[in-house]
Structures are given as C-alpha cells and as structure tokens.
C-alpha cells in the first residue's frame, strides 16, 4: 500500500479556490479570485495535472503564501471559464482527493507535490439513499416556507449522488471557508454527510428564525411574497414545458431583446454577459432559471428616460380641487412645490412629506398629484419594514433572491418618472441585524446619490432621479433626522365635523356606492343620518371610520337590494343607523357630566389627532409622598412635580394638608402617549382642585406648559387639540396666551363653538378653573381670605 502511494506522488499546478465546496468525483463550478485570471487560463494547457486547493479565511489573493492554503484538495480537469460577479467561475470535473505535501509559490504560480488521500466510502447503496432522502426532506421543509422554494425543492429531487447534492446545496448556504473545508477533510463519506446535514439543519433553523422575524410583515409584503412564489412556480413550469426546443430560441431571443432595449451601454454589456453565462452553463436547471429571472427583470425595467413635460399648474389645481374637499392651504403648498420643482435647473425636486392623522387624505393626495402631473402612480407601503433588503433587494447568490421594492415598483410603473408614494415612512422599523432600511431609503431619496441607486439584486446603478417622491407620515417624531432633512413637510390637520360632512356627502358616499355597485337611485343617506354618523359613530381626526361606517351601510343596502326586500331607494335615516351600525361609540374620550374635585380635563396631541384626557388626583392619609401612575413619560412626571411645588408656593395653606397625606396622580386612557410638558397647567389645576375641594367644570379643558415661577408657556398642536375638544363636547378651553397667534389656523366653526380663554400665569388658570382670585405677584404668599372655608384634608 505504502509503496503504491509513493509511486503516485506527483507534481501539479494548484488552483486556489475561494468559495466553493470541493468534493471528489463531481462536476462543479469553481469560484476563483479574479486576480488569478491569467493563471486560470493557463490551467490545463501546461500539460501537467491540476489540483484545486481551498483557501483559508481572509486571504490576500494578490499575495498568496503557503500558509493560506488548506492541505486537502482534489485533482481536477477544467473547462469553460466565465466572469462572475465577484469571482471567476470555472467549470470543472474533480477526481480523487489528495493531500498536499509541499507547496511552492513563485510569483503568481503555485505548484505542489501531493499524495492521493481518498476518503473511505462507508455507505452502501441503502445508506446513501437514506442520507439523500433525509437531505431532501430537510430541503423540502426549508423550501415550503421560502420564495422560489418549490422550484428548489424540485431541483433537489433529481439528485442521486450525495456529494453532488452537497455541492449544489452548499452554494446557497453561508458557510465559512472552514466549514466548507470540513466537508472535504472529513475522512469518510458518512462522516461528511452527517457533517453536512448538521450544517443544513442549522441553516434551516436560522431561516426559520428569519421567517419568524419577518412574520410582522405588512399584508402587502405577504401578498408580494405569495405572488413571487407563484411566479417562480409558473416560471419553473414554463421552463419545463419549453425545455427541449424552446430553449435555444429563448436564449437567442434574450440577445435580440437586450440589443433592442433602451438599456444604457454599461447595463446592456452586463446583460449580454449574463446571456453568455446562460449559453455556457450546463444542464443545471436551477442556475439557468436564476439567470433567466434576472434577465427578465432587466428587460422589464424601464430604462428610457422620459422627456420632461411642463406642468400645467392651473390644471393641476383643478384636479386637486375635484378630488379633495377643503385643504386649501395644503393644495396651495403642493402647487407651489410643483412650481418650484419645475423652475429648478437640475429639476431634482426635494421630497414632499405629508404629515397628519390617519384618514386625512395623505395617500389619496399622492395619487391625485400623480394624476395632476399625468404620471404613473405607485405606492410603496413602508409600515413595518425592518430589513434593508425590502428596499434594496437581496444579492443574487441567495435562494429566492428578489429585487427590492423600489425597483419592483418602478418595474410595475413601467416608466422612469412615476410619482412614488412612500407611505408611512414613520413606521419603518429601526435597522436590525440585516441592515438599516432607513439608510437604504436615504440613498433612494438623496438627489446626490439616487441617480446611481444600486439594488443588490440588479447590482447595477439605476437612475431614480426622475421619480417624484411623496412620503406620508402620522408624526415626524420617529422619522430619522437625515431623512427628514431631505423632505419638504406639509402638515395636514384633522377635519371639523362640518368638513367631514362635506367630504362624506361629496366624496365618500359616491365612492362607497361605486365600490359596492349600488346606483344612486338605490340608496339614499340622509343629511341628518350622515351628521349623526360623524358625531356619534366615529371618534377620529380623519374620515377613515366614517368611510367604514358608510361601507357597512352600503353592504346592508346591497343585501336589501338583492333580496328585493322593500322599496327603493333604501333610505338610511337615524333609526336605520342604530339597527345597522349597532350601538353608538361610547367614548371615554367624551367630556364627563361631572368630575369630582381633583379631576381635570386636559388636551393632548397624538399622531392620530388630538385627544382629550383626564388627570385624576386623589389623596389618602400618609406622609406627603407622591405617586404618579398611568405610564407617564419623564417630562410629564417632571411637570407633576413642578405643579406640586408651585401649588405649595401659591396655595400654602391649601397645600399644607398634603403633609399628612399621600397624593396619587393618575392619567387614565391607554391609547394616548402621555409625555411632554403641555399638561402642566392641567396637572396644576388638578392638584389645586384637590387641595381646595373645588370642583372643576368637566366641560372646561386646558393645555399649557407651566414653569416653576408660574408662567404659562406655549404648546404645539393647538389646532388638533381644539378639534378634539370640540369633538368631545367641551365648551371652554384655556390656552397659553402665546398661542393666540395660532388661532388663525383654527377653523371658524371650531372657534364659534368653543370659548377660548388665553392665560398667562397660573393665577389666571386658578381664576378661570376654580374661581379663586390671587394677587398676580411672583412668589405671592397666599392671603387666607382667598381660601375657601373648607380644605378637604383637614
Ligand atoms: N379632503 C378630502 N376630500 C375628499 N376625500 C377625502 C379627503 N380626505 C380624505 N378623503 C378620503 O378619505 C379616505 C382615506 O384617505 P387616505 O388618503 O387613505 O388618508 P391617509 O392616507 O391620510 O390615512 C380616502 O377615501 C380619501 O379619498
Ligand atoms: Mg395613508
């Protein structure tokens, strides 16, 4: 034995291999460093034996050392060489496994002496079959949950050789050089198979983890994903059907179609290279279909840049007016933006950002802008996106790789200059382990970069600079600052009941009727009923709930119409409402009939519109401790403390009782994020009411920050807060004096219904809320005459 081996020691050229699993006696595509191009071409021509030898991790290809190589390799015969993305692809047939004895590196030429070192074949036919079946089973489990999986599964079924299957599967697994070498260096077939199965199962588990993480995908993502799977399957079936005679025809076809396309030269060159690969690649169906998918995608993408068409601002305004009721300021800003974008020499507009509560028409405005500009409209929902790949795609080396949503949308639009609505940018998740979607989005939106946007799948620059981007958000708080910097913000507020009525009458009712295929002659919704839906069946800043309720009525009506039940039109009056829509929304957000002392109504701003909230304070025997509950943020807790100190300075006698009592401040209502300083005067009033025992009118609401010196500071979101107050049945509101200037933006309808009282100091607040008159002096010591007779805690 020993003798025989010594006889076969030989000398060979070494081919350094970087990322393929090398196994004996199989056909494979080797990946080789590009730097070794000249060398690769020499292989097989030198007339000596060649050896493929794996490289270790992190090796400098330009300067290989003996230490960079592993010891076990395989003999091989090389075939065609083609250029891959990051490496050269060399078609090869491997033979026996060998062990390198002595490596010699001269410049870029590597040679070695070697000895055969065949691994034991310790599996019989039955054993092999079992192993194959097991691998296929694991692949099947992976495939059922993965786009493109079905096809993958199908491909795997055809394998009858364990090593060949390992090589094929390993190409799609993120194995380290060490793990790959582990497979080659295993001393028996069984050991190798088990090692690989272990790697495969780990891969499956990490994929499953990925899938679980992705479960929170928006509905749309799920739909897209399903479509993708179906499309992959369809392609697989098609290629199956065409496989014989269709094949060469379609290859030629690609060449012709690419030549005829509008691709820029650089892109066309890359596409033709892919066609070359398609022609060169062997019978492996899977790889071919990957290349085809890629080529199809390239061909479907629009490449031809549209001639800019001047915008007719007047016509644009007409479109906006026809589609949207009210919103005058918003429309004006949009038209201005269009005008400015048009004038700017480089015509790269900044991105428009529409911010406002849900159902205020942000998304539909985007659509109308597209119509006004006569461009294609596409909407990309960003809600819940947490993976960079959603935006920018997967590299093609991944199983089921797909382009990102940006290019996918452009492809659907079919033009290079669509209006793209980036819906709900404030709902992008912060970047996880797989890259930050926000920074990918930044590249999409940045005019400095987006003319060479690179999708991982396409892997070539694509020019997005003609796209008109419009983003929408409920709140700017969660939008990363660099993104926000690139956007021109337009604020949209909630609607008054009257505006809702008009929107309902003029837009929503006709829309809903059309959606349900009901003619106007078949259903009538009375004015009074419409107002009642707005007042009693919805509590919202926008009109989404209103539209839903109208749809419920339409469904009820269709039922009647189909059954031929009763006379037409079906008339919806206030009685019908109760029957069809059920009980009125009972809202804790409505003003109460009576509040005990210590409870005061406040106003809050939230991303979904204004809200009223109640601040409740109560006391119990104790030692002067303060407990604050209701999950208040730090700033609000601080305001509570400021209020208490302030109260002690302003109403020392009233607050004296606090020493023997514990105070508990609670802010109910889970839906309202409770932070920020604007509840300052409300907290102060609640404590003052508690201390004095004077009840505060439940129909009085207030908002304002308060300082330790008792000055009332301005707050944000005044309009939303006043709309909410009106919605909730409040009739008097205290606002900071400095906010009076903001009242010009508040609709008259709201101002007519609310008594709005500006306040400058806490003395003003006490006077309006509790009827206590204090001298307006800083650090005033309370005169006992101003105190009511009874203090509750004495
Ligand atoms: N001012 C308006 N005029 C007409 N319809 C409106 C108006 N505001 C909202 N709508 C309608 O309300 C529905 C919800 O609007 P949408 O654009 O989805 O709101 P958002 O994106 O702000 O949540 C749509 O049917 C839209 O047409
Ligand atoms: Mg929307």
PDB file of N, CA and C and ligand atoms in Angstrom, residues 323-327 356-365 423 472 495 503 507-508 511 543-544 547, ligand 1:
ATOM      1  N   UNK A 323     -60.751  66.303  -6.573  1.00  0.00           N
ATOM      2  CA  UNK A 323     -60.627  65.065  -5.805  1.00  0.00           C
ATOM      3  C   UNK A 323     -60.727  65.265  -4.300  1.00  0.00           C
ATOM      4  N   UNK A 324     -60.383  66.491  -3.829  1.00  0.00           N
ATOM      5  CA  UNK A 324     -60.299  66.688  -2.376  1.00  0.00           C
ATOM      6  C   UNK A 324     -61.056  67.917  -1.947  1.00  0.00           C
ATOM      7  N   UNK A 325     -61.881  67.731  -0.941  1.00  0.00           N
ATOM      8  CA  UNK A 325     -62.624  68.846  -0.387  1.00  0.00           C
ATOM      9  C   UNK A 325     -61.707  69.635   0.555  1.00  0.00           C
ATOM     10  N   UNK A 326     -61.860  70.950   0.563  1.00  0.00           N
ATOM     11  CA  UNK A 326     -61.117  71.773   1.530  1.00  0.00           C
ATOM     12  C   UNK A 326     -59.616  71.714   1.309  1.00  0.00           C
ATOM     13  N   UNK A 327     -58.864  71.655   2.409  1.00  0.00           N
ATOM     14  CA  UNK A 327     -57.403  71.530   2.343  1.00  0.00           C
ATOM     15  C   UNK A 327     -56.745  72.642   1.518  1.00  0.00           C
ATOM     16  N   UNK A 356     -49.868  64.012   8.939  1.00  0.00           N
ATOM     17  CA  UNK A 356     -51.166  64.257   9.552  1.00  0.00           C
ATOM     18  C   UNK A 356     -51.789  62.985  10.086  1.00  0.00           C
ATOM     19  N   UNK A 357     -52.888  63.118  10.815  1.00  0.00           N
ATOM     20  CA  UNK A 357     -53.561  61.941  11.381  1.00  0.00           C
ATOM     21  C   UNK A 357     -54.096  61.032  10.274  1.00  0.00           C
ATOM     22  N   UNK A 358     -54.422  59.776  10.612  1.00  0.00           N
ATOM     23  CA  UNK A 358     -54.946  58.847   9.613  1.00  0.00           C
ATOM     24  C   UNK A 358     -56.258  59.355   9.026  1.00  0.00           C
ATOM     25  N   UNK A 359     -56.475  59.012   7.770  1.00  0.00           N
ATOM     26  CA  UNK A 359     -57.750  59.338   7.146  1.00  0.00           C
ATOM     27  C   UNK A 359     -57.927  60.799   6.797  1.00  0.00           C
ATOM     28  N   UNK A 360     -56.830  61.543   6.710  1.00  0.00           N
ATOM     29  CA  UNK A 360     -56.965  62.936   6.332  1.00  0.00           C
ATOM     30  C   UNK A 360     -56.609  63.157   4.859  1.00  0.00           C
ATOM     31  N   UNK A 361     -56.413  62.058   4.140  1.00  0.00           N
ATOM     32  CA  UNK A 361     -56.252  62.177   2.697  1.00  0.00           C
ATOM     33  C   UNK A 361     -54.824  62.249   2.203  1.00  0.00           C
ATOM     34  N   UNK A 362     -53.863  61.838   3.012  1.00  0.00           N
ATOM     35  CA  UNK A 362     -52.464  61.950   2.593  1.00  0.00           C
ATOM     36  C   UNK A 362     -52.170  61.045   1.404  1.00  0.00           C
ATOM     37  N   UNK A 363     -52.502  59.773   1.561  1.00  0.00           N
ATOM     38  CA  UNK A 363     -52.201  58.830   0.495  1.00  0.00           C
ATOM     39  C   UNK A 363     -52.965  59.187  -0.775  1.00  0.00           C
ATOM     40  N   UNK A 364     -54.227  59.539  -0.611  1.00  0.00           N
ATOM     41  CA  UNK A 364     -55.009  59.829  -1.811  1.00  0.00           C
ATOM     42  C   UNK A 364     -54.549  61.132  -2.471  1.00  0.00           C
ATOM     43  N   UNK A 365     -54.000  62.054  -1.694  1.00  0.00           N
ATOM     44  CA  UNK A 365     -53.423  63.256  -2.305  1.00  0.00           C
ATOM     45  C   UNK A 365     -52.262  62.871  -3.214  1.00  0.00           C
ATOM     46  N   UNK A 423     -45.451  55.386   1.581  1.00  0.00           N
ATOM     47  CA  UNK A 423     -46.492  55.523   2.586  1.00  0.00           C
ATOM     48  C   UNK A 423     -45.984  55.135   3.971  1.00  0.00           C
ATOM     49  N   UNK A 472     -45.507  59.939   3.259  1.00  0.00           N
ATOM     50  CA  UNK A 472     -46.567  60.283   4.202  1.00  0.00           C
ATOM     51  C   UNK A 472     -46.196  59.767   5.581  1.00  0.00           C
ATOM     52  N   UNK A 495     -60.157  67.055  10.438  1.00  0.00           N
ATOM     53  CA  UNK A 495     -61.271  67.812   9.883  1.00  0.00           C
ATOM     54  C   UNK A 495     -62.283  68.172  10.966  1.00  0.00           C
ATOM     55  N   UNK A 503     -67.081  66.213   3.024  1.00  0.00           N
ATOM     56  CA  UNK A 503     -66.278  65.140   2.414  1.00  0.00           C
ATOM     57  C   UNK A 503     -67.151  63.905   2.237  1.00  0.00           C
ATOM     58  N   UNK A 507     -67.753  63.183  -1.521  1.00  0.00           N
ATOM     59  CA  UNK A 507     -66.737  62.226  -1.979  1.00  0.00           C
ATOM     60  C   UNK A 507     -66.972  60.803  -1.501  1.00  0.00           C
ATOM     61  N   UNK A 508     -67.137  60.644  -0.187  1.00  0.00           N
ATOM     62  CA  UNK A 508     -67.155  59.276   0.334  1.00  0.00           C
ATOM     63  C   UNK A 508     -68.412  58.511  -0.074  1.00  0.00           C
ATOM     64  N   UNK A 511     -68.141  57.427  -3.602  1.00  0.00           N
ATOM     65  CA  UNK A 511     -67.091  56.388  -3.717  1.00  0.00           C
ATOM     66  C   UNK A 511     -67.598  55.041  -3.225  1.00  0.00           C
ATOM     67  N   UNK A 543     -61.260  60.739   8.226  1.00  0.00           N
ATOM     68  CA  UNK A 543     -62.574  60.251   7.816  1.00  0.00           C
ATOM     69  C   UNK A 543     -62.557  58.752   7.496  1.00  0.00           C
ATOM     70  N   UNK A 544     -61.578  58.053   8.045  1.00  0.00           N
ATOM     71  CA  UNK A 544     -61.487  56.648   7.725  1.00  0.00           C
ATOM     72  C   UNK A 544     -62.644  55.860   8.330  1.00  0.00           C
ATOM     73  N   UNK A 547     -65.807  56.438   6.509  1.00  0.00           N
ATOM     74  CA  UNK A 547     -65.899  55.666   5.277  1.00  0.00           C
ATOM     75  C   UNK A 547     -66.277  54.210   5.577  1.00  0.00           C
TER      76      UNK A 547
HETATM   77  N1  LIG B   1     -60.322  66.264   1.862  1.00  0.00           N
HETATM   78  C1  LIG B   1     -60.802  65.125   1.350  1.00  0.00           C
HETATM   79  N2  LIG B   1     -61.634  65.159   0.295  1.00  0.00           N
HETATM   80  C2  LIG B   1     -62.134  64.024  -0.226  1.00  0.00           C
HETATM   81  N3  LIG B   1     -61.856  62.796   0.233  1.00  0.00           N
HETATM   82  C3  LIG B   1     -61.024  62.700   1.284  1.00  0.00           C
HETATM   83  C4  LIG B   1     -60.453  63.846   1.890  1.00  0.00           C
HETATM   84  N4  LIG B   1     -59.667  63.451   2.903  1.00  0.00           N
HETATM   85  C5  LIG B   1     -59.745  62.106   2.938  1.00  0.00           C
HETATM   86  N5  LIG B   1     -60.546  61.640   1.961  1.00  0.00           N
HETATM   87  C6  LIG B   1     -60.879  60.252   1.688  1.00  0.00           C
HETATM   88  O1  LIG B   1     -60.722  59.507   2.862  1.00  0.00           O
HETATM   89  C7  LIG B   1     -60.213  58.224   2.593  1.00  0.00           C
HETATM   90  C8  LIG B   1     -58.949  57.989   3.380  1.00  0.00           C
HETATM   91  O2  LIG B   1     -57.928  58.826   2.903  1.00  0.00           O
HETATM   92  P1  LIG B   1     -56.393  58.411   2.843  1.00  0.00           P
HETATM   93  O3  LIG B   1     -55.775  59.144   1.719  1.00  0.00           O
HETATM   94  O4  LIG B   1     -56.254  56.945   2.870  1.00  0.00           O
HETATM   95  O5  LIG B   1     -55.902  59.030   4.207  1.00  0.00           O
HETATM   96  P2  LIG B   1     -54.482  58.888   4.908  1.00  0.00           P
HETATM   97  O6  LIG B   1     -53.516  58.399   3.905  1.00  0.00           O
HETATM   98  O7  LIG B   1     -54.215  60.278   5.368  1.00  0.00           O
HETATM   99  O8  LIG B   1     -54.706  57.970   6.045  1.00  0.00           O
HETATM  100  C9  LIG B   1     -59.992  58.166   1.108  1.00  0.00           C
HETATM  101  O9  LIG B   1     -61.091  57.539   0.523  1.00  0.00           O
HETATM  102  C10 LIG B   1     -59.928  59.622   0.701  1.00  0.00           C
HETATM  103  O10 LIG B   1     -60.338  59.786  -0.616  1.00  0.00           O
END
